């Protein structure tokens, strides 16, 4: 019951989108990033219909946040189910008066897909608050170690109210060049993918390590890549040692399995395994940010499962396709006491109802396997594309359908993306010259074929 | 069609809540603040029914976040309206592909209730991201001034990626002792109400000014209060001057109209008018955090309307009863360029659909006037209570139904609140010894009467 192919009536944005853009601009004065308005009644499966009736194959999917396609019947049903109505009408403060079915739904929606070794979960509302609270766990855990497991002292409690040490410790979170973790002050201090996200905003002076710059395909350049990763690992150790020695202890290290906003930068499992070791050695919380990679996109439910770690990460953050924000954590990171990890809503149970269905659909339709197979096909075709036009494309790479390819330069990238959209394929960019593919989990080989036909048309025109 | 009175079957939490708490604990390991589980199917109007069938008059309302009562028919209708279905099923990235009815709904839900003089609005998803992004506007605005209106330089763009000055400026936000603005790193650096919120978490070293400590009723202690406010204003000026002189320029000042988490601390309109002047004088963004006070609770739609400012605040943040987060801002604070104020979701249009209905209900039923009248009644009765038991209660205070009263000491406070709950009235606390009243906007005098009868019963027992 999906549409069979794209169908375009105007260029994008069309006249109706442009008209709406004027109204929207007048209200928010912040619309330069708006591409077009969606008609979400008519959108279906992998097809996003816009306000002008243009029907596009969507491989950008609301910045990688649509799990099982538009208007999936299972989600429609969940919203129309009278038994769910009260949760959509009444948003509870989950930390004070959670709805009585919340524990069971958490079990179904989140614990059933918990990463191996991580059995506790805290819900939040978006990627940023998930990352911010994960960092708070790291700080609290580190300070507790430094007090030999004891509770905060009177001096801690007093000085923190003035933002002063020791209560507000000068501790740090280590992040990587090219990383993106969110846009609130803590998360943004760990983000370094694009200057427009950061410029003019106050930031913490926290350590920033180089992220591996690898050559693709990874197997072909194993030796060079290994050398590059070893240099990065050295730098991580140096930074931790240096910051620790200055009393600015590194409480946590945060990393994406694939740097997404930064340009789809991959590293090998060797690199991540070594990071796990370094974190153990220096007692640094190993925080994996799976906001973009999580929920099956990589061909595993969690991308970090690809690393075959000897022991799991300490905290794993999620959002986007998971519909709710949140993070899994190890028992070692349990925070004792009321109101330390807390806020008014602590997530939104109406999103958990939807996620419960998403997880059911993923499991019943073996969508992880679908992503793996479609992903292999997608990557193979991307490699074909770069072989055909080596002056235009390079570095095809991916895990599952979480794929990317570099374009000659930024201007050409924008030209291709715009032409693709006007021919009915909505693709996204990342980094400075990368096309990122972020299809839904129900994206199939025949969808990929449509996309590559469109690529061919676009390239012929250029 | 509301219930007529509380009806209690067990003490709270009852056996069913306790059983659920065990399950919830096993999943989240963060339940010490959970009071009971709600049955949101059976809750109605001002009555919250728990998992054990206890029906409580709710004057805490999910940390002040329920605008028009549980299961309001207008909200039920909005969710069941087939025309709205697609917005609940498909959450768009509002900064890229907003739903086509979004501008119109923003107009109805948010612009129609905009504070006088503030005609632009940015949606966000919760109080914390609203505050964080308001602060970002302040930083960007201040840096633009300091560059004489020019765009960021190449050095700015380069250095910010390393969290270094000048791109990441050492600029600051001034906040107040006892304030609460949220729990992400930026917002938390401006929060000083309780040590448990802050201890062990890294914070920015930003200026913190004293908040007036006034005697109530304000009219009776006008002179002393004025002297106290003048001292605080002096300190604000000193802090701004001092920080500015050290290159740590104060870009914004953030304040709540009534400090809520900090203990329901009021200041006079004189104080806020002077703050507006100081902000003008030093070119500091005047950010008013109406997350808890906004949406009619104060007897005005926005509590800062009570100040009769000569010119409006620069930015006004909201969330909670507004169901969506966000902030209004002046044209002077418009951020030029794409992706500077941005994130994946930028709010949630399904909440805007509900807010649209809430605003309609407020307007059609003149609920602002209802809050004013019920609030006067409530405050009058609180003053009666403290006159009757002066050794127990003091400092009855309020604006609209946003009322509070102090209890002898923290232990007695907890005893009263627990006894009230077990007799069917769910009230909240703030500060160290304050009861805060946060009823819905449909709270009536007869609800207040039930509450005060329960107070009488509790006091007789003590
Ligand atoms: S910070 Fe996550 S929803 Fe506001």
Tab-separated table of N, CA, C and O in Angstrom, chain B residues 72-145:
chain	number	residue	atom	x	y	z
B	72	UNK	N	-9.493	16.674	29.735
B	72	UNK	CA	-10.420	17.714	29.285
B	72	UNK	C	-11.019	17.301	27.931
B	72	UNK	O	-10.286	16.907	27.023
B	73	UNK	N	-12.335	17.387	27.781
B	73	UNK	CA	-12.977	16.936	26.533
B	73	UNK	C	-12.400	17.604	25.277
B	73	UNK	O	-12.332	16.960	24.216
B	74	UNK	N	-11.969	18.844	25.385
B	74	UNK	CA	-11.411	19.518	24.206
B	74	UNK	C	-10.116	18.837	23.748
B	74	UNK	O	-9.833	18.761	22.542
B	75	UNK	N	-9.348	18.332	24.696
B	75	UNK	CA	-8.095	17.655	24.335
B	75	UNK	C	-8.378	16.245	23.815
B	75	UNK	O	-7.743	15.785	22.857
B	76	UNK	N	-9.324	15.595	24.432
B	76	UNK	CA	-9.730	14.269	23.946
B	76	UNK	C	-10.180	14.373	22.488
B	76	UNK	O	-9.764	13.583	21.628
B	77	UNK	N	-10.976	15.382	22.235
B	77	UNK	CA	-11.488	15.597	20.880
B	77	UNK	C	-10.346	15.854	19.886
B	77	UNK	O	-10.336	15.324	18.780
B	78	UNK	N	-9.387	16.669	20.302
B	78	UNK	CA	-8.262	16.990	19.408
B	78	UNK	C	-7.487	15.738	19.032
B	78	UNK	O	-7.025	15.596	17.896
B	79	UNK	N	-7.349	14.832	19.978
B	79	UNK	CA	-6.576	13.620	19.694
B	79	UNK	C	-7.378	12.659	18.834
B	79	UNK	O	-6.834	11.967	17.978
B	80	UNK	N	-8.676	12.641	19.047
B	80	UNK	CA	-9.513	11.728	18.259
B	80	UNK	C	-9.868	12.286	16.877
B	80	UNK	O	-10.354	11.547	16.023
B	81	UNK	N	-9.624	13.553	16.659
B	81	UNK	CA	-9.935	14.185	15.368
B	81	UNK	C	-9.087	13.550	14.258
B	81	UNK	O	-7.855	13.666	14.268
B	82	UNK	N	-9.712	12.876	13.308
B	82	UNK	CA	-8.929	12.209	12.246
B	82	UNK	C	-8.038	13.196	11.483
B	82	UNK	O	-6.987	12.829	10.962
B	83	UNK	N	-8.450	14.449	11.429
B	83	UNK	CA	-7.638	15.457	10.746
B	83	UNK	C	-6.305	15.716	11.432
B	83	UNK	O	-5.380	16.261	10.826
B	84	UNK	N	-6.212	15.356	12.706
B	84	UNK	CA	-4.964	15.577	13.442
B	84	UNK	C	-4.058	14.352	13.484
B	84	UNK	O	-2.898	14.440	13.904
B	85	UNK	N	-4.621	13.231	13.081
B	85	UNK	CA	-3.923	11.958	13.256
B	85	UNK	C	-2.490	11.969	12.727
B	85	UNK	O	-1.543	11.553	13.406
B	86	UNK	N	-2.304	12.504	11.517
B	86	UNK	CA	-0.985	12.409	10.881
B	86	UNK	C	0.089	13.140	11.683
B	86	UNK	O	1.265	12.792	11.602
B	87	UNK	N	-0.312	14.148	12.445
B	87	UNK	CA	0.691	14.887	13.229
B	87	UNK	C	1.133	14.084	14.448
B	87	UNK	O	2.270	14.198	14.901
B	88	UNK	N	0.236	13.253	14.979
B	88	UNK	CA	0.631	12.393	16.092
B	88	UNK	C	1.479	11.219	15.608
B	88	UNK	O	2.351	10.742	16.311
B	89	UNK	N	1.219	10.749	14.396
B	89	UNK	CA	1.950	9.584	13.872
B	89	UNK	C	3.334	9.972	13.366
B	89	UNK	O	4.300	9.235	13.542
B	90	UNK	N	3.424	11.153	12.720
B	90	UNK	CA	4.659	11.524	12.015
B	90	UNK	C	5.237	12.787	12.626
B	90	UNK	O	4.720	13.876	12.391
B	91	UNK	N	6.291	12.659	13.411
B	91	UNK	CA	6.893	13.853	14.007
B	91	UNK	C	7.904	14.430	13.034
B	91	UNK	O	8.937	13.810	12.768
B	92	UNK	N	7.644	15.598	12.477
B	92	UNK	CA	8.585	16.143	11.503
B	92	UNK	C	9.775	16.838	12.163
B	92	UNK	O	9.720	17.199	13.340
B	93	UNK	N	10.827	17.027	11.404
B	93	UNK	CA	11.918	17.923	11.782
B	93	UNK	C	11.431	19.324	11.412
B	93	UNK	O	11.465	19.709	10.246
B	94	UNK	N	10.965	20.062	12.424
B	94	UNK	CA	10.276	21.334	12.146
B	94	UNK	C	11.174	22.371	11.487
B	94	UNK	O	10.683	23.318	10.881
B	95	UNK	N	12.467	22.218	11.607
B	95	UNK	CA	13.381	23.160	10.978
B	95	UNK	C	13.666	22.837	9.520
B	95	UNK	O	14.333	23.615	8.840
B	96	UNK	N	13.189	21.703	9.032
B	96	UNK	CA	13.499	21.285	7.660
B	96	UNK	C	12.231	21.052	6.839
B	96	UNK	O	12.069	21.596	5.762
B	97	UNK	N	11.339	20.222	7.375
B	97	UNK	CA	10.100	19.884	6.666
B	97	UNK	C	8.898	20.027	7.584
B	97	UNK	O	8.240	19.024	7.914
B	98	UNK	N	8.570	21.235	8.029
B	98	UNK	CA	7.433	21.372	8.949
B	98	UNK	C	6.127	20.926	8.284
B	98	UNK	O	6.004	20.972	7.051
B	99	UNK	N	5.162	20.513	9.086
B	99	UNK	CA	3.836	20.159	8.547
B	99	UNK	C	3.161	21.410	8.000
B	99	UNK	O	3.323	22.503	8.528
B	100	UNK	N	2.369	21.246	6.967
B	100	UNK	CA	1.861	22.420	6.253
B	100	UNK	C	0.918	23.280	7.080
B	100	UNK	O	0.778	24.468	6.822
B	101	UNK	N	0.284	22.703	8.106
B	101	UNK	CA	-0.590	23.527	8.935
B	101	UNK	C	0.146	24.148	10.121
B	101	UNK	O	-0.474	24.804	10.961
B	102	UNK	N	1.458	23.941	10.206
B	102	UNK	CA	2.189	24.404	11.381
B	102	UNK	C	2.153	25.930	11.565
B	102	UNK	O	1.879	26.412	12.673
B	103	UNK	N	2.397	26.722	10.507
B	103	UNK	CA	2.368	28.181	10.729
B	103	UNK	C	1.012	28.654	11.267
B	103	UNK	O	0.969	29.449	12.214
B	104	UNK	N	-0.061	28.129	10.712
B	104	UNK	CA	-1.377	28.560	11.186
B	104	UNK	C	-1.607	28.161	12.633
B	104	UNK	O	-2.148	28.920	13.436
B	105	UNK	N	-1.193	26.975	12.961
B	105	UNK	CA	-1.387	26.508	14.337
B	105	UNK	C	-0.518	27.300	15.314
B	105	UNK	O	-0.924	27.580	16.446
B	106	UNK	N	0.692	27.647	14.893
B	106	UNK	CA	1.546	28.492	15.741
B	106	UNK	C	0.858	29.818	16.001
B	106	UNK	O	0.886	30.342	17.114
B	107	UNK	N	0.287	30.361	14.945
B	107	UNK	CA	-0.435	31.618	15.072
B	107	UNK	C	-1.528	31.487	16.142
B	107	UNK	O	-1.614	32.295	17.064
B	108	UNK	N	-2.332	30.440	16.034
B	108	UNK	CA	-3.439	30.254	16.975
B	108	UNK	C	-2.966	29.935	18.381
B	108	UNK	O	-3.493	30.447	19.363
B	109	UNK	N	-1.991	29.051	18.470
B	109	UNK	CA	-1.621	28.542	19.787
B	109	UNK	C	-0.675	29.487	20.514
B	109	UNK	O	-0.758	29.630	21.734
B	110	UNK	N	0.210	30.143	19.786
B	110	UNK	CA	1.266	30.893	20.474
B	110	UNK	C	1.246	32.391	20.211
B	110	UNK	O	1.449	33.184	21.136
B	111	UNK	N	1.027	32.794	18.974
B	111	UNK	CA	1.047	34.236	18.703
B	111	UNK	C	-0.194	34.900	19.310
B	111	UNK	O	-0.132	36.032	19.795
B	112	UNK	N	-1.300	34.178	19.335
B	112	UNK	CA	-2.531	34.763	19.896
B	112	UNK	C	-2.390	35.079	21.386
B	112	UNK	O	-3.147	35.877	21.915
B	113	UNK	N	-1.463	34.471	22.067
B	113	UNK	CA	-1.255	34.762	23.495
B	113	UNK	C	0.137	35.344	23.759
B	113	UNK	O	0.642	35.293	24.885
B	114	UNK	N	0.766	35.874	22.711
B	114	UNK	CA	2.117	36.431	22.876
B	114	UNK	C	2.101	37.569	23.890
B	114	UNK	O	1.150	38.351	23.944
B	115	UNK	N	3.150	37.675	24.706
B	115	UNK	CA	3.235	38.805	25.635
B	115	UNK	C	3.276	40.112	24.836
B	115	UNK	O	3.853	40.145	23.740
B	116	UNK	N	2.672	41.175	25.362
B	116	UNK	CA	2.686	42.458	24.650
B	116	UNK	C	4.102	42.832	24.221
B	116	UNK	O	5.033	42.793	25.031
B	117	UNK	N	4.252	43.169	22.953
B	117	UNK	CA	5.555	43.627	22.457
B	117	UNK	C	6.478	42.538	21.968
B	117	UNK	O	7.568	42.835	21.466
B	118	UNK	N	6.072	41.288	22.109
B	118	UNK	CA	6.939	40.192	21.659
B	118	UNK	C	6.190	39.358	20.620
B	118	UNK	O	5.315	38.571	20.965
B	119	UNK	N	6.554	39.533	19.373
B	119	UNK	CA	5.735	38.918	18.333
B	119	UNK	C	6.384	37.748	17.597
B	119	UNK	O	5.823	37.220	16.648
B	120	UNK	N	7.570	37.382	18.001
B	120	UNK	CA	8.219	36.243	17.343
B	120	UNK	C	8.318	35.124	18.355
B	120	UNK	O	8.545	35.373	19.534
B	121	UNK	N	8.210	33.909	17.862
B	121	UNK	CA	8.306	32.789	18.787
B	121	UNK	C	9.086	31.648	18.156
B	121	UNK	O	9.000	31.405	16.957
B	122	UNK	N	9.887	30.999	18.963
B	122	UNK	CA	10.607	29.800	18.551
B	122	UNK	C	10.123	28.653	19.419
B	122	UNK	O	10.162	28.772	20.642
B	123	UNK	N	9.656	27.570	18.810
B	123	UNK	CA	9.271	26.419	19.629
B	123	UNK	C	10.489	25.575	19.986
B	123	UNK	O	11.453	25.472	19.225
B	124	UNK	N	10.419	24.986	21.169
B	124	UNK	CA	11.395	24.007	21.617
B	124	UNK	C	10.591	22.884	22.273
B	124	UNK	O	9.366	22.889	22.187
B	125	UNK	N	11.279	21.935	22.922
B	125	UNK	CA	10.514	20.791	23.408
B	125	UNK	C	10.307	20.763	24.918
B	125	UNK	O	9.407	20.088	25.389
B	126	UNK	N	11.136	21.475	25.679
B	126	UNK	CA	10.945	21.475	27.131
B	126	UNK	C	11.507	22.769	27.699
B	126	UNK	O	12.053	23.603	26.969
B	127	UNK	N	11.382	22.940	29.000
B	127	UNK	CA	11.880	24.153	29.627
B	127	UNK	C	13.385	24.317	29.463
B	127	UNK	O	13.877	25.409	29.181
B	128	UNK	N	14.121	23.222	29.634
B	128	UNK	CA	15.582	23.318	29.590
B	128	UNK	C	16.075	23.766	28.216
B	128	UNK	O	16.899	24.683	28.111
B	129	UNK	N	15.568	23.172	27.149
B	129	UNK	CA	16.070	23.608	25.831
B	129	UNK	C	15.560	24.994	25.485
B	129	UNK	O	16.214	25.715	24.718
B	130	UNK	N	14.435	25.394	26.043
B	130	UNK	CA	13.967	26.763	25.838
B	130	UNK	C	14.951	27.744	26.470
B	130	UNK	O	15.368	28.725	25.835
B	131	UNK	N	15.331	27.477	27.701
B	131	UNK	CA	16.277	28.351	28.401
B	131	UNK	C	17.649	28.324	27.726
B	131	UNK	O	18.272	29.367	27.516
B	132	UNK	N	18.114	27.140	27.371
B	132	UNK	CA	19.436	27.035	26.729
B	132	UNK	C	19.473	27.855	25.432
B	132	UNK	O	20.436	28.563	25.152
B	133	UNK	N	18.421	27.750	24.641
B	133	UNK	CA	18.422	28.471	23.378
B	133	UNK	C	18.193	29.965	23.567
B	133	UNK	O	18.710	30.776	22.795
B	134	UNK	N	17.454	30.340	24.584
B	134	UNK	CA	17.323	31.761	24.903
B	134	UNK	C	18.702	32.341	25.245
B	134	UNK	O	19.072	33.433	24.789
B	135	UNK	N	19.465	31.600	26.007
B	135	UNK	CA	20.813	32.050	26.355
B	135	UNK	C	21.683	32.150	25.101
B	135	UNK	O	22.494	33.067	24.969
B	136	UNK	N	21.485	31.225	24.183
B	136	UNK	CA	22.260	31.279	22.942
B	136	UNK	C	21.930	32.546	22.147
B	136	UNK	O	22.831	33.208	21.606
B	137	UNK	N	20.644	32.902	22.090
B	137	UNK	CA	20.277	34.174	21.456
B	137	UNK	C	21.022	35.331	22.114
B	137	UNK	O	21.518	36.231	21.436
B	138	UNK	N	21.074	35.304	23.445
B	138	UNK	CA	21.746	36.394	24.165
B	138	UNK	C	23.228	36.460	23.795
B	138	UNK	O	23.766	37.543	23.527
B	139	UNK	N	23.877	35.302	23.758
B	139	UNK	CA	25.305	35.283	23.413
B	139	UNK	C	25.527	35.815	21.989
B	139	UNK	O	26.416	36.615	21.730
B	140	UNK	N	24.720	35.307	21.078
B	140	UNK	CA	24.882	35.686	19.668
B	140	UNK	C	24.642	37.183	19.485
B	140	UNK	O	25.378	37.875	18.778
B	141	UNK	N	23.632	37.698	20.147
B	141	UNK	CA	23.275	39.123	20.095
B	141	UNK	C	24.409	39.992	20.658
B	141	UNK	O	24.796	41.003	20.071
B	142	UNK	N	24.955	39.534	21.789
B	142	UNK	CA	26.026	40.301	22.436
B	142	UNK	C	27.293	40.312	21.582
B	142	UNK	O	27.950	41.346	21.411
B	143	UNK	N	27.634	39.171	21.041
B	143	UNK	CA	28.842	39.093	20.210
B	143	UNK	C	28.682	39.914	18.937
B	143	UNK	O	29.644	40.530	18.461
B	144	UNK	N	27.484	39.943	18.407
B	144	UNK	CA	27.241	40.734	17.201
B	144	UNK	C	27.455	42.219	17.512
B	144	UNK	O	28.091	42.936	16.732
B	145	UNK	N	26.947	42.669	18.643
B	145	UNK	CA	27.201	44.052	19.079
B	145	UNK	C	28.695	44.327	19.130
B	145	UNK	O	29.173	45.357	18.678
